[in-house]
Amino acid sequence: MEALLNWVSQNYSLIVLGLLGAFALGLIIFLLVIIRLNKLAKQYKILMRGVEGKNLEELMWNNANTLEQVLFKLDIQEDRLSTVETMAKNSVQKVGIVRFNAFRDMGGDLSYAIALLNSQGDGVVISSIYGRDDARTYAKPVKGGKSSYQLSQEEEEAIAKAARGEK
């Protein structure tokens, strides 16, 4: 024990310098930790802005659940849109109308041919022939702008108008 005391008394200045160096190093590390802590505190304040004391984890879970619900509803809407697009392709999109006099002694263009077609040119052409004593109506299927039945000139014109998007 006496040897230790002798060594301490002989190297007192070195020990003090070593302790001062360790203290200075500790102080520098402490200041760096304080600076880093201040940066983290600023980031935390930015992150917590507008939260007003609410549990941030709970808010994040709520947002995640809401996002999940929105994505689920979006999938449903995409399916519905696909169904509507398919239905729209098969619905009447093109209409062509031709009014005419079926008989020379009749006026007023009371007869007509109307073509109702979908986007592929499929549908029906309906003709009404108006006479003095009666009116007759005919319907003929149309596939790709053509019919398996013989078409009148007015029916062909109605189909052509529908195909061009004219009325």
XYZ file of N, CA and C in Angstrom:
501
model
N 0.825 -1.175 0.000
C 0.000 0.000 0.000
C 0.879 1.252 0.000
N 1.983 1.132 0.708
C 2.892 2.260 0.792
C 3.546 2.529 -0.564
N 3.766 1.495 -1.343
C 4.360 1.646 -2.669
C 3.393 2.402 -3.584
N 2.126 2.121 -3.438
C 1.115 2.797 -4.241
C 1.071 4.282 -3.889
N 1.124 4.589 -2.606
C 1.115 5.989 -2.173
C 2.354 6.715 -2.676
N 3.511 6.055 -2.647
C 4.741 6.650 -3.171
C 4.602 6.933 -4.673
N 4.079 5.982 -5.387
C 3.916 6.148 -6.844
C 2.958 7.290 -7.147
N 1.843 7.387 -6.394
C 0.871 8.455 -6.592
C 1.527 9.803 -6.298
N 2.311 9.907 -5.218
C 2.922 11.188 -4.870
C 3.989 11.580 -5.887
N 4.682 10.602 -6.482
C 5.690 10.914 -7.491
C 5.048 11.294 -8.841
N 3.926 10.712 -9.155
C 3.274 10.944 -10.458
C 1.965 11.735 -10.314
N 1.917 12.545 -9.305
C 0.709 13.313 -9.021
C 0.306 14.180 -10.218
N 1.224 14.863 -10.814
C 0.909 15.758 -11.931
C 0.415 14.966 -13.152
N 0.997 13.788 -13.395
C 0.538 12.955 -14.518
C -0.882 12.440 -14.280
N -1.152 12.073 -13.040
C -2.485 11.574 -12.703
C -3.514 12.685 -12.882
N -3.195 13.897 -12.432
C -4.110 15.026 -12.570
C -4.332 15.335 -14.049
N -3.251 15.321 -14.839
C -3.385 15.559 -16.277
C -4.242 14.475 -16.936
N -4.052 13.238 -16.551
C -4.852 12.134 -17.100
C -6.321 12.289 -16.743
N -6.581 12.650 -15.479
C -7.967 12.852 -15.060
C -8.595 14.046 -15.769
N -7.800 15.125 -15.951
C -8.309 16.283 -16.693
C -8.607 15.909 -18.153
N -7.746 15.112 -18.750
C -7.973 14.652 -20.130
C -9.235 13.793 -20.217
N -9.395 12.882 -19.245
C -10.585 12.033 -19.230
C -11.834 12.883 -19.016
N -11.721 13.886 -18.143
C -12.851 14.782 -17.908
C -13.197 15.565 -19.181
N -12.156 16.082 -19.858
C -12.378 16.841 -21.097
C -13.027 15.941 -22.154
N -12.534 14.707 -22.279
C -13.121 13.763 -23.231
C -14.576 13.462 -22.864
N -14.845 13.257 -21.596
C -16.215 13.018 -21.132
C -17.111 14.215 -21.404
N -16.572 15.418 -21.207
C -17.328 16.641 -21.462
C -17.663 16.778 -22.953
N -16.686 16.478 -23.801
C -16.924 16.544 -25.254
C -18.001 15.535 -25.654
N -17.895 14.317 -25.162
C -18.903 13.288 -25.460
C -20.271 13.731 -24.948
N -20.310 14.301 -23.760
C -21.558 14.788 -23.184
C -22.175 15.873 -24.070
N -21.360 16.822 -24.541
C -21.860 17.897 -25.403
C -22.381 17.338 -26.735
N -21.674 16.362 -27.298
C -22.142 15.737 -28.538
C -23.484 15.032 -28.330
N -23.636 14.369 -27.191
C -24.903 13.703 -26.882
C -26.015 14.736 -26.724
N -25.729 15.862 -26.083
C -26.725 16.927 -25.907
C -27.150 17.479 -27.276
N -26.166 17.723 -28.160
C -26.483 18.236 -29.499
C -27.369 17.241 -30.247
N -26.996 15.969 -30.200
C -27.799 14.933 -30.880
C -29.201 14.850 -30.274
N -29.301 14.955 -28.971
C -30.595 14.910 -28.295
C -31.473 16.092 -28.712
N -30.869 17.267 -28.866
C -31.626 18.442 -29.322
C -32.153 18.238 -30.748
N -31.323 17.657 -31.621
C -31.781 17.365 -32.982
C -32.947 16.390 -32.952
N -32.842 15.359 -32.135
C -33.924 14.384 -32.017
C -35.191 15.030 -31.455
N -35.012 15.941 -30.494
C -36.173 16.623 -29.917
C -36.879 17.479 -30.976
N -36.097 18.159 -31.837
C -36.702 18.945 -32.920
C -37.459 18.036 -33.889
N -36.851 16.912 -34.254
C -37.519 15.965 -35.154
C -38.786 15.409 -34.507
N -38.725 15.151 -33.225
C -39.887 14.639 -32.502
C -41.016 15.673 -32.504
N -40.658 16.944 -32.290
C -41.676 18.001 -32.308
C -42.320 18.111 -33.689
N -41.500 18.003 -34.738
C -42.043 18.040 -36.101
C -42.972 16.852 -36.325
N -42.550 15.678 -35.888
C -43.344 14.464 -36.049
C -44.654 14.540 -35.277
N -44.622 15.132 -34.111
C -45.797 15.176 -33.239
C -46.662 16.411 -33.480
N -46.289 17.260 -34.446
C -47.057 18.465 -34.724
C -48.478 18.082 -35.118
N -49.464 18.670 -34.496
C -50.861 18.421 -34.806
C -51.447 17.201 -34.132
N -50.672 16.468 -33.380
C -51.170 15.258 -32.735
C -51.979 15.589 -31.490
N -51.622 16.659 -30.796
C -52.351 17.166 -29.629
C -52.557 16.105 -28.557
N -51.499 15.467 -28.179
C -51.555 14.543 -27.051
C -52.119 13.176 -27.373
N -52.415 12.899 -28.612
C -52.954 11.592 -28.970
C -51.816 10.585 -29.083
N -52.175 9.337 -28.975
C -51.204 8.270 -29.076
C -50.814 8.108 -30.544
N -49.546 8.369 -30.845
C -49.076 8.319 -32.224
C -49.202 6.912 -32.804
N -48.905 5.914 -32.019
C -49.018 4.536 -32.502
C -50.470 4.221 -32.877
N -51.402 4.669 -32.040
C -52.821 4.444 -32.325
C -53.238 5.165 -33.611
N -52.741 6.397 -33.791
C -53.041 7.135 -35.014
C -52.501 6.411 -36.242
N -51.303 5.878 -36.140
C -50.711 5.158 -37.271
C -51.502 3.894 -37.578
N -51.945 3.171 -36.561
C -52.753 1.965 -36.788
C -54.087 2.331 -37.424
N -54.692 3.420 -36.939
C -55.962 3.871 -37.525
C -55.786 4.244 -38.998
N -54.685 4.948 -39.298
C -54.414 5.314 -40.691
C -54.176 4.077 -41.547
N -53.462 3.102 -41.004
C -53.214 1.859 -41.746
C -54.525 1.122 -42.003
N -55.404 1.077 -40.998
C -56.705 0.417 -41.177
C -57.562 1.157 -42.203
N -57.553 2.482 -42.128
C -58.312 3.281 -43.092
C -57.785 3.053 -44.505
N -56.472 3.026 -44.653
C -55.867 2.776 -45.959
C -56.263 1.402 -46.485
N -56.274 0.415 -45.613
C -56.675 -0.942 -46.004
C -58.123 -0.953 -46.499
N -59.008 -0.239 -45.789
C -60.412 -0.164 -46.198
C -60.552 0.550 -47.545
N -59.800 1.621 -47.722
C -59.857 2.368 -48.979
C -59.379 1.488 -50.138
N -58.296 0.746 -49.931
C -57.793 -0.139 -50.984
C -58.799 -1.235 -51.303
N -59.480 -1.760 -50.278
C -60.506 -2.785 -50.493
C -61.655 -2.215 -51.324
N -62.101 -1.006 -50.950
C -63.187 -0.367 -51.696
C -62.752 -0.033 -53.120
N -61.483 0.335 -53.294
C -60.961 0.614 -54.631
C -61.002 -0.643 -55.497
N -60.653 -1.793 -54.922
C -60.737 -3.059 -55.665
C -62.170 -3.331 -56.103
N -63.122 -3.092 -55.197
C -64.538 -3.294 -55.532
C -64.944 -2.362 -56.669
N -64.519 -1.096 -56.591
C -64.874 -0.130 -57.630
C -64.247 -0.505 -58.974
N -63.017 -1.024 -58.943
C -62.377 -1.457 -60.187
C -63.145 -2.617 -60.807
N -63.616 -3.555 -59.973
C -64.425 -4.668 -60.481
C -65.727 -4.154 -61.085
N -66.362 -3.218 -60.396
C -67.615 -2.650 -60.904
C -67.388 -1.915 -62.221
N -66.301 -1.160 -62.287
C -65.987 -0.429 -63.512
C -65.764 -1.396 -64.667
N -65.073 -2.481 -64.404
C -64.851 -3.493 -65.439
C -66.175 -4.070 -65.926
N -67.088 -4.334 -64.984
C -68.409 -4.854 -65.348
C -69.176 -3.837 -66.187
N -69.137 -2.580 -65.780
C -69.846 -1.527 -66.517
C -69.250 -1.364 -67.917
N -67.920 -1.429 -68.026
C -67.292 -1.309 -69.344
C -67.722 -2.456 -70.254
N -67.795 -3.664 -69.698
C -68.245 -4.817 -70.482
C -69.686 -4.628 -70.921
N -70.525 -4.163 -69.996
C -71.934 -3.925 -70.329
C -72.060 -2.821 -71.378
N -71.235 -1.796 -71.262
C -71.310 -0.670 -72.197
C -70.959 -1.111 -73.616
N -70.014 -2.045 -73.741
C -69.649 -2.533 -75.071
C -70.833 -3.208 -75.750
N -71.694 -3.834 -74.949
C -72.830 -4.567 -75.498
C -74.110 -3.744 -75.542
N -74.088 -2.537 -75.023
C -75.302 -1.713 -75.017
C -75.380 -0.882 -76.297
N -76.552 -0.324 -76.533
C -76.757 0.499 -77.727
C -75.912 1.761 -77.590
N -75.027 1.954 -78.552
C -74.162 3.125 -78.544
C -74.296 3.946 -79.819
N -74.792 3.298 -80.859
C -74.885 3.971 -82.155
C -76.322 3.875 -82.657
N -76.866 5.011 -83.041
C -78.248 5.070 -83.516
C -78.264 5.811 -84.848
N -78.949 5.228 -85.803
C -79.127 5.886 -87.096
C -80.600 5.865 -87.476
N -81.132 7.003 -87.895
C -82.556 7.113 -88.240
C -82.680 7.653 -89.664
N -83.553 7.014 -90.431
C -83.877 7.494 -91.777
C -85.396 7.561 -91.876
N -85.914 8.733 -92.192
C -87.363 8.902 -92.416
C -87.582 8.982 -93.925
N -88.683 8.386 -94.362
C -88.928 8.362 -95.802
C -90.413 8.161 -96.085
N -90.776 8.391 -97.326
C -92.131 8.102 -97.813
C -92.098 6.716 -98.450
N -92.875 5.803 -97.920
C -92.893 4.444 -98.457
C -93.682 4.373 -99.761
N -94.639 5.263 -99.931
C -95.491 5.241 -101.122
C -95.491 6.622 -101.758
N -95.615 6.657 -103.066
C -95.528 7.922 -103.802
C -96.660 8.881 -103.461
N -97.817 8.360 -103.183
C -98.964 9.237 -102.932
C -99.061 9.677 -101.470
N -98.062 9.324 -100.648
C -98.050 9.697 -99.219
C -96.987 10.772 -99.012
N -97.245 11.693 -98.120
C -96.269 12.725 -97.796
C -95.934 12.690 -96.316
N -95.031 13.540 -95.884
C -94.716 13.720 -94.473
C -93.673 12.778 -93.907
N -93.051 11.959 -94.734
C -92.009 11.039 -94.246
C -92.465 10.284 -93.003
N -93.616 9.647 -93.068
C -94.174 8.946 -91.910
C -93.572 7.560 -91.708
N -92.889 7.034 -92.684
C -92.205 5.747 -92.533
C -90.778 6.015 -92.059
N -90.186 5.017 -91.395
C -88.818 5.217 -90.908
C -88.101 3.879 -90.772
N -86.783 3.982 -90.725
C -85.910 2.850 -90.395
C -84.954 3.369 -89.322
N -84.816 2.617 -88.248
C -83.926 3.017 -87.157
C -82.995 1.848 -86.847
N -81.704 2.139 -86.816
C -80.699 1.126 -86.489
C -80.183 1.402 -85.083
N -80.188 0.370 -84.243
C -79.687 0.460 -82.862
C -78.541 -0.539 -82.743
N -77.302 -0.033 -82.642
C -76.116 -0.894 -82.675
C -75.230 -0.668 -81.454
N -74.488 -1.726 -81.074
C -73.489 -1.578 -80.012
C -72.146 -1.202 -80.645
N -71.084 -1.200 -79.859
C -69.781 -0.753 -80.363
C -69.207 -1.681 -81.428
N -69.638 -2.944 -81.467
C -69.152 -3.884 -82.479
C -70.025 -3.880 -83.741
N -71.049 -3.057 -83.781
C -71.935 -3.009 -84.936
C -73.011 -4.073 -84.905
N -73.252 -4.636 -83.715
C -74.307 -5.638 -83.554
C -75.539 -4.961 -82.970
N -76.713 -5.446 -83.358
C -77.939 -4.881 -82.812
C -79.139 -5.240 -83.658
N -79.954 -4.233 -83.950
C -81.199 -4.457 -84.674
C -81.512 -3.229 -85.526
N -82.175 -3.482 -86.647
C -82.718 -2.389 -87.440
C -84.230 -2.588 -87.453
N -84.953 -1.547 -87.100
C -86.418 -1.599 -87.020
C -86.973 -0.662 -88.085
N -87.906 -1.185 -88.859
C -88.524 -0.379 -89.921
C -90.022 -0.313 -89.684
N -90.584 0.840 -89.949
C -92.031 1.018 -89.897
C -92.463 1.596 -91.232
N -93.330 0.857 -91.902
C -93.849 1.289 -93.195
C -95.274 1.779 -92.957
N -95.486 3.062 -93.202
C -96.790 3.678 -92.956
C -97.544 3.801 -94.274
N -98.763 3.248 -94.294
C -99.631 3.360 -95.463
C -100.938 4.028 -95.066
N -101.810 4.254 -96.024
C -103.083 4.916 -95.732
C -103.944 4.071 -94.799
N -103.944 2.783 -95.003
C -104.844 1.915 -94.240
C -104.169 1.214 -93.065
N -102.866 1.098 -93.084
C -102.190 0.384 -91.994
C -100.725 0.816 -91.895
N -100.091 0.355 -90.832
C -98.649 0.560 -90.641
C -98.059 -0.793 -90.260
N -96.943 -1.113 -90.848
C -96.293 -2.393 -90.565
C -94.901 -2.121 -89.994
N -94.526 -2.968 -89.045
C -93.224 -2.823 -88.397
C -92.422 -4.099 -88.615
N -91.147 -3.934 -88.935
C -90.244 -5.059 -89.166
C -88.990 -4.857 -88.318
N -88.473 -5.943 -87.791
C -87.217 -5.899 -87.028
C -86.289 -6.957 -87.608
N -85.043 -6.571 -87.860
C -84.064 -7.493 -88.440
C -82.780 -7.415 -87.618
N -82.213 -8.572 -87.264
C -80.966 -8.560 -86.492
C -79.799 -8.068 -87.356
N -78.848 -7.433 -86.692
C -77.656 -6.929 -87.375
C -76.438 -7.462 -86.632
N -75.494 -8.002 -87.382
C -74.252 -8.525 -86.798
C -73.092 -7.943 -87.596
N -72.267 -7.143 -86.950
C -71.127 -6.529 -87.635
C -71.539 -5.598 -88.759
N -72.673 -4.946 -88.597
C -73.145 -3.997 -89.601
C -73.883 -4.642 -90.763
N -74.070 -5.960 -90.722
C -74.762 -6.692 -91.794
C -75.907 -7.491 -91.188
N -76.878 -7.830 -92.023
C -77.997 -8.651 -91.571
C -78.102 -9.884 -92.453
N -78.568 -10.969 -91.868
C -78.788 -12.193 -92.648
C -80.075 -12.077 -93.471
N -80.872 -11.055 -93.183
C -82.095 -10.791 -93.939
C -81.806 -9.718 -94.980
N -82.593 -9.731 -96.042
C -82.440 -8.707 -97.067
C -82.871 -7.364 -96.484
N -82.030 -6.359 -96.676
C -82.293 -5.026 -96.129
C -82.760 -4.095 -97.235
N -83.669 -3.203 -96.862
C -84.088 -2.167 -97.810
C -82.997 -1.105 -97.879
N -83.101 -0.248 -98.874
C -82.134 0.838 -99.025
C -82.138 1.730 -97.778
N -83.313 2.015 -97.227
C -83.431 2.874 -96.037
C -82.831 2.196 -94.808
N -83.010 0.890 -94.682
C -82.428 0.150 -93.553
C -80.903 0.162 -93.648
N -80.363 -0.044 -94.838
C -78.906 0.018 -95.031
C -78.378 1.409 -94.708
N -79.128 2.430 -95.112
C -78.727 3.809 -94.825
C -78.750 4.084 -93.323
N -79.761 3.562 -92.620
C -79.842 3.744 -91.160
C -78.656 3.066 -90.479
N -78.290 1.867 -90.939
C -77.130 1.157 -90.366
C -75.851 1.939 -90.647
N -75.705 2.455 -91.852
C -74.512 3.241 -92.204
C -74.426 4.507 -91.358
N -75.557 5.177 -91.149
C -75.568 6.380 -90.299
C -75.165 6.033 -88.867
N -75.704 4.937 -88.363
C -75.361 4.520 -86.998
C -73.871 4.224 -86.899
N -73.322 3.541 -87.890
C -71.896 3.200 -87.874
C -71.028 4.451 -87.892
N -71.486 5.488 -88.582
C -70.730 6.749 -88.639
C -70.991 7.637 -87.426
N -71.960 7.281 -86.616
C -72.291 8.097 -85.449
C -73.243 9.226 -85.768
N -73.885 9.172 -86.918
C -74.876 10.192 -87.297
C -76.250 9.737 -86.839
N -77.160 10.678 -86.703
C -78.537 10.316 -86.343
C -79.472 10.548 -87.479
